[in-house]
């Protein structure tokens, strides 16, 4: 199974050696032993999500997981925020994309693919309440997630504050016309673009840390762009400005 490590010892060694690569650990309910205790303690210390699942639930999620322990992994190590920002400053398109609880792995992968194609600086993704980056997201990205810098954050609001302190203008995408028209506004680089989840958009607590808002006018009487489509439109307009288009 793609992007999954199975077995008590392999997962334990992976969490010990490369915790930044581990997105989530699944353990069959009822498993005991010193290795399970050590594994859960390591997960807590590293901030790695772990869940105990009934045998049938684990089998549905990870078929043939005979030892009852599995880890979902991301094929590339996450980078510190300061490294991401330094890289983004010098990117052809000096834009960092921050995803606020975007759940659909296809949307995450497509956004990464668009960002990389346009020369963007990297991604900020949440440790919790977001899509896993392996599997479907990796496939939808066509390899982009393994090539673009990705920072995994515990608190997106705090990270956006740090981005602003480092001279990045923080924009959020709006569903309505409360912000600036993306087709006529002049954005300020380097910048962070925050895209919200599929159902609720950018959360109010995160929105408070955004300095500007952008919206996409839709005169075609159809306002049903998903987050990947909306992100592509906005990133395209930012690229036009960054590359000197009129």
PDB file of C-alpha atoms in Angstrom, residues 26 51 67 81 115 120 137 147 158 232:
ATOM      1  CA  UNK A  26      -2.929   3.543  13.579  1.00  0.00           C
ATOM      2  CA  UNK A  51      -5.493   6.301  16.924  1.00  0.00           C
ATOM      3  CA  UNK A  67       0.741  -6.925  13.227  1.00  0.00           C
ATOM      4  CA  UNK A  81       8.880  27.774   8.814  1.00  0.00           C
ATOM      5  CA  UNK A 115       1.866  26.290  -7.103  1.00  0.00           C
ATOM      6  CA  UNK A 120       5.616  29.303  -5.952  1.00  0.00           C
ATOM      7  CA  UNK A 137      -2.874  13.919  -2.403  1.00  0.00           C
ATOM      8  CA  UNK A 147       9.419  18.694  -4.841  1.00  0.00           C
ATOM      9  CA  UNK A 158       0.727  31.787  15.181  1.00  0.00           C
ATOM     10  CA  UNK A 232      -5.587  28.323  -9.375  1.00  0.00           C
TER      11      UNK A 232
END
